Coordinates of N, CA and C in Angstrom, one line a residue:
K1 N 11.8 -93.9 173.8 CA 11.6 -95.1 173.6 C 10.0 -95.2 173.1
V2 N 9.8 -95.7 171.9 CA 8.3 -96.0 171.4 C 8.0 -97.4 171.6
T3 N 6.8 -97.2 171.9 CA 6.2 -98.5 172.2 C 4.6 -98.5 171.8
N4 N 3.8 -99.6 171.5 CA 2.7 -100.0 171.0 C 2.2 -98.9 169.8
I5 N 3.4 -99.2 168.7 CA 3.3 -98.5 167.4 C 2.2 -98.7 166.5
R6 N 1.2 -99.9 166.8 CA 0.1 -100.2 166.1 C -1.3 -99.8 166.8
G7 N -1.2 -99.3 167.8 CA -2.3 -98.9 168.8 C -2.0 -97.4 169.1
S8 N -2.3 -97.2 170.5 CA -2.0 -95.9 171.1 C -0.7 -95.7 171.4
V9 N 0.2 -95.0 170.4 CA 1.6 -94.8 170.5 C 2.0 -94.1 171.9
T10 N 3.1 -94.7 172.6 CA 3.4 -94.4 173.9 C 5.2 -94.0 173.4
I11 N 5.5 -92.8 173.8 CA 6.9 -92.3 173.9 C 7.3 -91.9 175.1
T12 N 8.4 -92.4 175.5 CA 8.9 -92.2 176.7 C 10.3 -92.1 176.6
Q13 N 10.9 -91.1 177.6 CA 12.5 -90.9 177.3 C 13.1 -91.9 177.9
V14 N 14.2 -92.4 177.6 CA 15.2 -93.4 178.0 C 16.6 -92.6 178.7
S15 N 16.7 -92.9 179.7 CA 17.6 -92.0 180.5 C 19.2 -92.2 179.9
G16 N 20.0 -91.2 180.3 CA 21.5 -91.3 179.9 C 21.8 -91.4 178.5
A17 N 21.1 -90.7 177.5 CA 21.3 -90.6 176.2 C 22.4 -89.3 176.0
P18 N 23.3 -89.8 175.1 CA 24.5 -88.4 174.9 C 23.9 -87.6 173.9
G19 N 24.8 -86.6 174.0 CA 24.5 -85.5 172.9 C 24.2 -85.6 171.5
V20 N 25.0 -86.5 171.1 CA 25.1 -86.9 169.6 C 24.7 -88.5 169.4
V21 N 23.8 -88.8 168.3 CA 23.5 -90.3 167.9 C 23.6 -90.0 166.5
E22 N 24.9 -90.8 165.7 CA 25.0 -90.8 164.5 C 24.3 -92.0 163.5
H23 N 24.3 -93.2 164.4 CA 23.6 -94.4 163.9 C 22.9 -95.2 164.9
I24 N 21.9 -96.0 164.6 CA 21.3 -96.9 165.6 C 21.2 -97.9 164.9
G25 N 21.5 -99.2 165.3 CA 21.3 -100.6 164.9 C 20.8 -101.7 165.9
L26 N 20.2 -102.6 165.2 CA 19.8 -103.9 166.2 C 20.9 -105.1 165.7
V27 N 21.3 -105.4 166.6 CA 22.5 -106.5 166.3 C 22.3 -107.6 167.4
G28 N 21.8 -108.6 167.0 CA 21.7 -109.8 167.8 C 20.7 -109.7 168.9
G29 N 19.7 -108.9 168.7 CA 18.6 -108.6 169.8 C 18.9 -107.5 170.8
T30 N 19.9 -106.9 170.3 CA 20.4 -105.7 171.2 C 20.4 -104.2 170.3
V31 N 20.0 -103.4 170.7 CA 19.9 -102.0 170.1 C 21.2 -101.4 170.4
F32 N 22.3 -100.9 169.5 CA 23.4 -100.2 169.7 C 23.4 -98.9 168.9
A33 N 24.1 -97.9 169.6 CA 23.9 -96.5 169.1 C 25.6 -95.8 168.9
A34 N 25.8 -95.5 167.8 CA 27.2 -95.1 167.3 C 26.8 -93.5 167.8
C35 N 27.6 -93.1 168.7 CA 27.2 -91.8 169.2 C 28.4 -90.7 169.1
G36 N 28.9 -90.6 167.9 CA 30.1 -89.7 167.5 C 31.2 -89.8 168.8
P37 N 31.5 -88.5 169.2 CA 32.6 -88.2 170.1 C 32.3 -88.8 171.4
Y38 N 31.1 -89.2 171.9 CA 30.7 -89.7 173.2 C 31.0 -91.2 173.2
G39 N 31.2 -92.0 171.8 CA 31.5 -93.3 171.8 C 30.4 -94.4 171.4
L40 N 30.4 -95.6 172.0 CA 29.4 -96.6 171.7 C 28.5 -97.0 172.7
Y41 N 27.3 -97.0 172.6 CA 26.4 -97.6 173.5 C 25.4 -98.6 173.2
S42 N 25.1 -99.4 174.1 CA 24.1 -100.2 174.2 C 22.7 -99.6 174.7
V43 N 21.5 -99.8 174.0 CA 20.3 -99.2 174.6 C 19.4 -100.0 174.9
G44 N 19.0 -100.0 176.2 CA 17.8 -101.0 176.7 C 17.1 -100.2 177.7
S45 N 16.6 -100.4 178.8 CA 15.9 -99.4 179.8 C 16.9 -98.0 179.8
A46 N 17.9 -98.1 179.9 CA 18.9 -97.0 179.9 C 20.0 -97.2 178.8
W47 N 20.4 -95.7 178.4 CA 21.8 -95.9 177.4 C 23.0 -96.4 178.3
Q48 N 24.0 -97.3 177.9 CA 24.8 -97.5 178.7 C 26.3 -97.8 177.6
K49 N 27.2 -96.7 178.2 CA 28.4 -96.7 177.4 C 29.1 -98.1 177.3
I50 N 29.4 -98.8 176.1 CA 30.3 -99.8 176.1 C 31.7 -99.5 175.4
G51 N 32.5 -100.4 175.4 CA 33.7 -100.6 174.7 C 35.1 -100.2 175.5
G52 N 34.6 -99.7 176.7 CA 35.7 -99.3 177.6 C 36.5 -98.1 176.9
S53 N 37.8 -98.3 176.9 CA 38.9 -97.0 176.4 C 39.1 -97.2 175.0
T54 N 38.4 -98.3 174.2 CA 38.6 -98.7 173.0 C 38.6 -97.5 171.9
F55 N 37.4 -96.8 172.2 CA 37.0 -95.7 171.1 C 37.4 -94.1 171.5
T56 N 38.4 -94.2 172.6 CA 38.9 -92.9 173.1 C 39.5 -92.2 171.9
G57 N 39.0 -91.0 171.9 CA 39.7 -90.1 170.8 C 39.2 -90.4 169.2
C58 N 38.2 -91.2 169.3 CA 37.6 -91.6 168.0 C 36.1 -90.9 168.0
N59 N 35.7 -90.6 166.8 CA 34.3 -90.4 166.7 C 33.4 -91.7 166.1
V60 N 32.5 -92.4 166.7 CA 32.0 -93.5 166.2 C 30.9 -93.1 165.4
S61 N 31.0 -93.8 164.2 CA 30.1 -93.0 163.0 C 29.0 -94.1 162.6
C62 N 29.5 -95.4 162.5 CA 28.3 -96.4 162.3 C 28.6 -97.8 162.7
L63 N 27.8 -98.6 162.7 CA 27.9 -100.0 163.0 C 26.9 -100.9 162.4
D64 N 27.4 -102.0 162.3 CA 26.6 -103.3 162.0 C 26.8 -104.6 162.5
G65 N 26.3 -105.7 162.3 CA 26.5 -106.9 162.6 C 25.7 -108.1 162.4
S66 N 26.0 -109.1 163.1 CA 25.3 -110.3 162.9 C 25.6 -111.4 164.1
G67 N 24.5 -111.5 164.7 CA 24.4 -112.6 166.0 C 25.2 -111.8 167.0
Q68 N 26.6 -112.6 167.4 CA 27.4 -111.7 168.5 C 28.3 -110.9 168.1
T69 N 28.4 -110.7 166.7 CA 29.7 -110.1 165.8 C 29.1 -109.0 165.4
L70 N 29.8 -108.0 166.0 CA 29.8 -106.3 165.9 C 30.9 -105.6 165.3
Y71 N 30.6 -105.0 164.1 CA 31.7 -104.0 163.4 C 31.2 -102.5 163.8
V72 N 32.0 -101.8 164.3 CA 31.9 -100.5 164.5 C 33.1 -99.4 163.8
G73 N 32.6 -98.5 163.0 CA 33.2 -97.6 162.1 C 33.4 -96.4 162.7
T74 N 34.5 -95.5 162.7 CA 35.0 -94.2 163.2 C 35.1 -93.2 162.1
A75 N 35.1 -92.0 162.5 CA 35.5 -90.9 161.7 C 36.6 -90.1 162.3
G76 N 37.5 -89.5 161.9 CA 38.0 -88.8 162.7 C 39.2 -89.5 163.8
A77 N 39.6 -90.7 163.6 CA 40.7 -91.3 164.5 C 41.7 -90.7 164.5
P78 N 42.5 -90.9 165.7 CA 43.7 -90.6 165.9 C 44.7 -90.7 164.7
K79 N 45.7 -89.8 164.5 CA 46.5 -89.9 163.3 C 47.6 -91.3 163.9
G80 N 47.8 -91.8 162.6 CA 48.8 -92.9 162.6 C 47.9 -94.3 163.6
A81 N 46.9 -94.4 163.9 CA 46.2 -95.3 164.6 C 45.4 -96.3 163.9
G82 N 45.3 -96.5 162.7 CA 44.7 -97.4 162.2 C 43.4 -97.9 162.4
K83 N 42.7 -96.8 163.4 CA 41.7 -97.1 164.1 C 40.2 -96.7 163.2
S84 N 39.7 -97.4 161.9 CA 38.9 -97.0 161.2 C 37.6 -98.1 161.6
V85 N 38.0 -99.5 162.0 CA 37.0 -100.5 162.0 C 37.2 -101.2 163.3
A86 N 36.6 -101.5 164.5 CA 36.8 -102.4 165.5 C 35.8 -103.3 165.4
K87 N 35.9 -104.5 165.8 CA 35.2 -105.7 165.7 C 35.2 -106.3 167.2
S88 N 33.9 -106.8 167.5 CA 33.4 -107.7 168.7 C 32.8 -109.0 168.4
C89 N 33.4 -110.1 169.2 CA 32.8 -111.3 168.5 C 31.7 -111.6 169.7
D90 N 31.7 -110.8 171.0 CA 31.0 -111.3 172.0 C 29.9 -110.4 172.5
G91 N 29.1 -109.6 171.4 CA 28.0 -109.0 171.6 C 28.6 -107.5 172.0
G92 N 29.7 -106.8 172.1 CA 30.0 -105.9 172.5 C 30.8 -105.9 173.9
A93 N 30.9 -107.1 174.3 CA 31.9 -106.8 175.7 C 33.2 -106.5 175.4
T94 N 33.9 -107.0 174.3 CA 35.0 -106.5 174.2 C 35.3 -106.4 172.5
F95 N 36.2 -105.4 172.2 CA 36.4 -104.9 170.8 C 38.2 -105.2 170.6
S96 N 38.5 -105.3 169.5 CA 39.7 -105.2 168.7 C 39.7 -104.7 167.4
W97 N 40.8 -103.8 167.0 CA 40.8 -103.0 165.7 C 41.4 -103.9 165.0
V98 N 40.5 -104.1 163.5 CA 40.9 -104.8 162.4 C 41.0 -104.0 161.2
T99 N 41.7 -102.7 161.2 CA 42.2 -102.3 160.3 C 43.6 -101.4 160.2
G100 N 44.4 -102.2 161.0 CA 45.8 -101.7 161.1 C 46.6 -102.0 159.8
P101 N 47.8 -101.5 159.4 CA 48.4 -101.9 158.3 C 48.6 -103.3 157.9
K102 N 48.5 -104.1 158.8 CA 48.7 -105.5 158.3 C 47.4 -106.3 158.0
N103 N 46.3 -105.4 158.3 CA 45.1 -105.9 157.8 C 44.4 -105.4 156.5
V104 N 45.1 -104.5 155.9 CA 44.7 -103.5 154.6 C 45.4 -103.7 153.4
T105 N 45.0 -104.2 152.5 CA 45.7 -104.5 151.2 C 45.1 -103.5 150.0
C106 N 45.9 -102.8 149.2 CA 45.5 -102.0 148.3 C 45.2 -103.0 146.9
T107 N 45.1 -104.1 146.9 CA 44.9 -105.0 145.7 C 43.4 -105.3 145.7
V108 N 42.7 -104.8 144.6 CA 41.2 -104.6 144.4 C 40.9 -106.1 144.4
A109 N 39.7 -106.1 145.5 CA 39.5 -107.4 145.6 C 38.8 -108.3 144.3
G110 N 39.2 -109.6 144.1 CA 39.0 -110.4 142.9 C 39.6 -110.1 142.1
T111 N 40.7 -109.2 142.1 CA 41.6 -109.0 140.8 C 43.1 -109.3 141.4
S112 N 43.8 -108.9 140.5 CA 45.3 -108.8 140.8 C 45.8 -107.2 140.6
R113 N 44.9 -106.4 140.4 CA 45.2 -104.9 140.1 C 45.2 -104.1 141.3
T114 N 46.3 -103.4 141.5 CA 46.7 -102.5 142.6 C 45.9 -101.0 142.5
W115 N 45.1 -100.9 143.6 CA 44.3 -99.7 143.4 C 44.8 -98.3 143.5
W116 N 44.5 -97.5 142.5 CA 44.9 -96.2 142.3 C 45.3 -95.4 143.2
L117 N 44.5 -95.7 144.6 CA 44.5 -95.0 145.7 C 45.8 -95.2 146.9
D118 N 46.5 -96.2 146.2 CA 47.5 -97.1 147.0 C 48.4 -96.1 147.6
G119 N 48.8 -96.0 149.0 CA 49.8 -95.4 149.7 C 49.1 -93.9 150.2
Q120 N 47.8 -93.5 150.0 CA 47.0 -92.4 150.3 C 46.7 -92.4 151.6
K121 N 46.6 -91.3 152.4 CA 46.1 -91.5 153.8 C 44.6 -91.7 154.0
C122 N 43.9 -91.7 152.8 CA 42.4 -91.5 152.8 C 41.9 -93.3 152.6
V123 N 42.9 -94.2 152.4 CA 42.5 -95.6 152.3 C 42.3 -96.2 153.9
L124 N 41.3 -97.1 153.9 CA 40.9 -97.7 154.9 C 41.9 -97.8 156.0
G125 N 42.0 -97.3 157.4 CA 43.0 -97.4 158.1 C 44.1 -96.4 158.2
G126 N 43.9 -95.5 157.1 CA 44.7 -94.1 156.8 C 44.1 -93.2 157.8
D127 N 45.0 -92.2 158.1 CA 44.8 -91.1 158.9 C 43.4 -90.2 158.4
A128 N 43.4 -90.2 157.1 CA 42.1 -89.3 156.4 C 41.0 -90.2 156.4
Y129 N 41.0 -91.6 156.9 CA 39.7 -92.5 156.4 C 38.7 -92.2 157.4
D130 N 37.4 -91.9 156.8 CA 36.2 -92.0 157.8 C 35.2 -92.8 157.2
A131 N 35.0 -93.8 158.2 CA 33.6 -94.9 157.9 C 32.3 -94.2 157.9
S132 N 31.6 -94.1 157.0 CA 30.1 -93.6 157.0 C 29.1 -94.7 157.0
Q133 N 29.3 -96.0 156.5 CA 28.4 -96.9 156.5 C 28.8 -98.5 156.7
I134 N 28.5 -99.3 157.4 CA 28.9 -100.7 157.6 C 27.7 -101.4 157.0
A135 N 28.0 -102.5 156.5 CA 27.0 -103.8 156.0 C 27.6 -104.9 156.2
V136 N 27.1 -105.7 157.1 CA 27.6 -107.2 157.6 C 26.6 -108.2 156.7
D137 N 27.0 -109.2 156.0 CA 26.3 -110.5 155.7 C 25.6 -111.0 156.8
R138 N 24.3 -111.3 156.7 CA 23.3 -111.7 157.8 C 23.7 -113.1 158.1
F139 N 24.3 -113.8 156.7 CA 24.3 -115.2 157.0 C 25.8 -115.5 157.2
D140 N 26.7 -114.6 157.1 CA 28.1 -115.1 157.2 C 29.0 -113.6 157.9
P141 N 28.9 -113.4 159.1 CA 29.4 -112.4 159.6 C 30.9 -112.2 159.5
N142 N 31.5 -113.2 158.7 CA 32.9 -113.0 158.5 C 33.0 -112.0 157.4
T143 N 31.8 -111.6 156.7 CA 31.9 -110.7 155.3 C 31.2 -109.7 155.9
C144 N 32.2 -108.5 155.8 CA 31.7 -107.2 156.0 C 32.1 -106.0 154.9
Y145 N 31.4 -105.2 154.8 CA 31.5 -104.0 153.7 C 31.6 -102.9 154.5
V146 N 32.5 -101.7 154.4 CA 32.8 -100.3 154.9 C 32.8 -99.4 153.8
A147 N 32.0 -98.2 153.8 CA 31.9 -97.4 153.0 C 32.5 -96.1 153.5
G148 N 33.2 -95.3 152.8 CA 33.9 -94.2 153.5 C 34.4 -93.2 152.5
R149 N 35.4 -92.5 153.0 CA 36.0 -91.4 151.9 C 36.6 -91.8 150.7
S150 N 37.1 -93.0 150.8 CA 37.9 -93.6 149.5 C 37.3 -94.9 149.1
G151 N 36.1 -94.8 149.1 CA 35.1 -95.9 148.3 C 34.7 -96.9 149.3
V152 N 34.3 -98.1 149.0 CA 33.7 -99.5 149.7 C 34.9 -100.3 149.6
W153 N 35.2 -101.0 150.9 CA 36.2 -101.8 151.4 C 35.4 -103.0 151.7
V154 N 35.9 -104.2 151.3 CA 35.4 -105.5 152.0 C 36.6 -106.5 152.8
T155 N 35.9 -107.4 153.8 CA 36.8 -108.3 154.1 C 35.8 -109.8 154.0
R156 N 36.3 -110.6 153.8 CA 35.6 -112.1 153.8 C 35.9 -113.0 154.8
D157 N 37.2 -112.7 155.5 CA 37.6 -113.2 156.6 C 37.8 -112.7 157.9
A158 N 36.7 -112.0 158.2 CA 36.4 -111.4 159.6 C 37.2 -110.5 160.0
G159 N 37.7 -109.4 158.9 CA 38.6 -108.4 159.3 C 40.3 -108.6 159.1
G160 N 40.8 -110.1 158.9 CA 41.9 -110.3 158.8 C 42.6 -109.5 157.7
C161 N 42.0 -109.4 156.6 CA 42.4 -108.6 155.4 C 41.3 -107.9 154.6
W162 N 41.4 -106.4 154.6 CA 40.5 -105.8 153.7 C 41.0 -105.3 152.7
A163 N 40.1 -105.2 151.5 CA 40.6 -104.8 150.0 C 39.6 -104.1 149.7
P164 N 39.9 -103.0 148.6 CA 39.0 -102.0 148.0 C 38.0 -103.0 147.1
A165 N 36.8 -102.7 147.4 CA 35.7 -103.8 146.5 C 35.3 -102.7 145.4
M166 N 36.4 -102.7 144.6 CA 36.1 -101.4 143.2 C 36.4 -102.1 142.0
A167 N 36.1 -103.5 142.0 CA 36.4 -104.1 140.4 C 35.2 -103.8 139.7
G168 N 35.6 -103.2 138.5 CA 34.7 -102.7 137.6 C 34.3 -101.4 137.7
L169 N 34.9 -100.8 138.8 CA 34.5 -99.2 138.8 C 35.8 -98.5 138.6
N170 N 35.6 -97.4 138.1 CA 36.8 -96.3 137.6 C 37.1 -95.3 139.0
G171 N 36.1 -95.1 139.7 CA 36.5 -94.1 140.6 C 36.5 -94.8 142.2
S172 N 36.0 -93.9 143.1 CA 36.1 -94.0 144.5 C 34.6 -93.9 144.8

């Protein structure tokens, strides 16, 4: 923990930190940490593992959000699970997966064109998808972008439908 950054800096250890920290973000006034195979943590006076069994078998890789809405990305999710992105609407108290087969389309956002990677395991929610970054619209938490192995994906309806955000781009 770093305090008094404009004066005499004080650095103190916060108890309970896991062995891996992939990403740290501030969402709704709470510091969250994506900690790879150790899961998701909230960080205050101590590190507290959150999410219950939601992230069991996943490497938590990235996060972002706005207000009480938090999106969490994974890498190396269990095969066939559709566990690329989970979402919380209550500040991390509960989570649900928003990247199952019914939530992902391969129609490029803003077009009627089918994306060239349609049917591949590397698409969002697929067995080989690894989320590396998430960005949430600060003014509209229903809009979220996730970047990973097969490009950038977008939802504008809070995770109800994800589409490749590749209009005008020739690759992934």
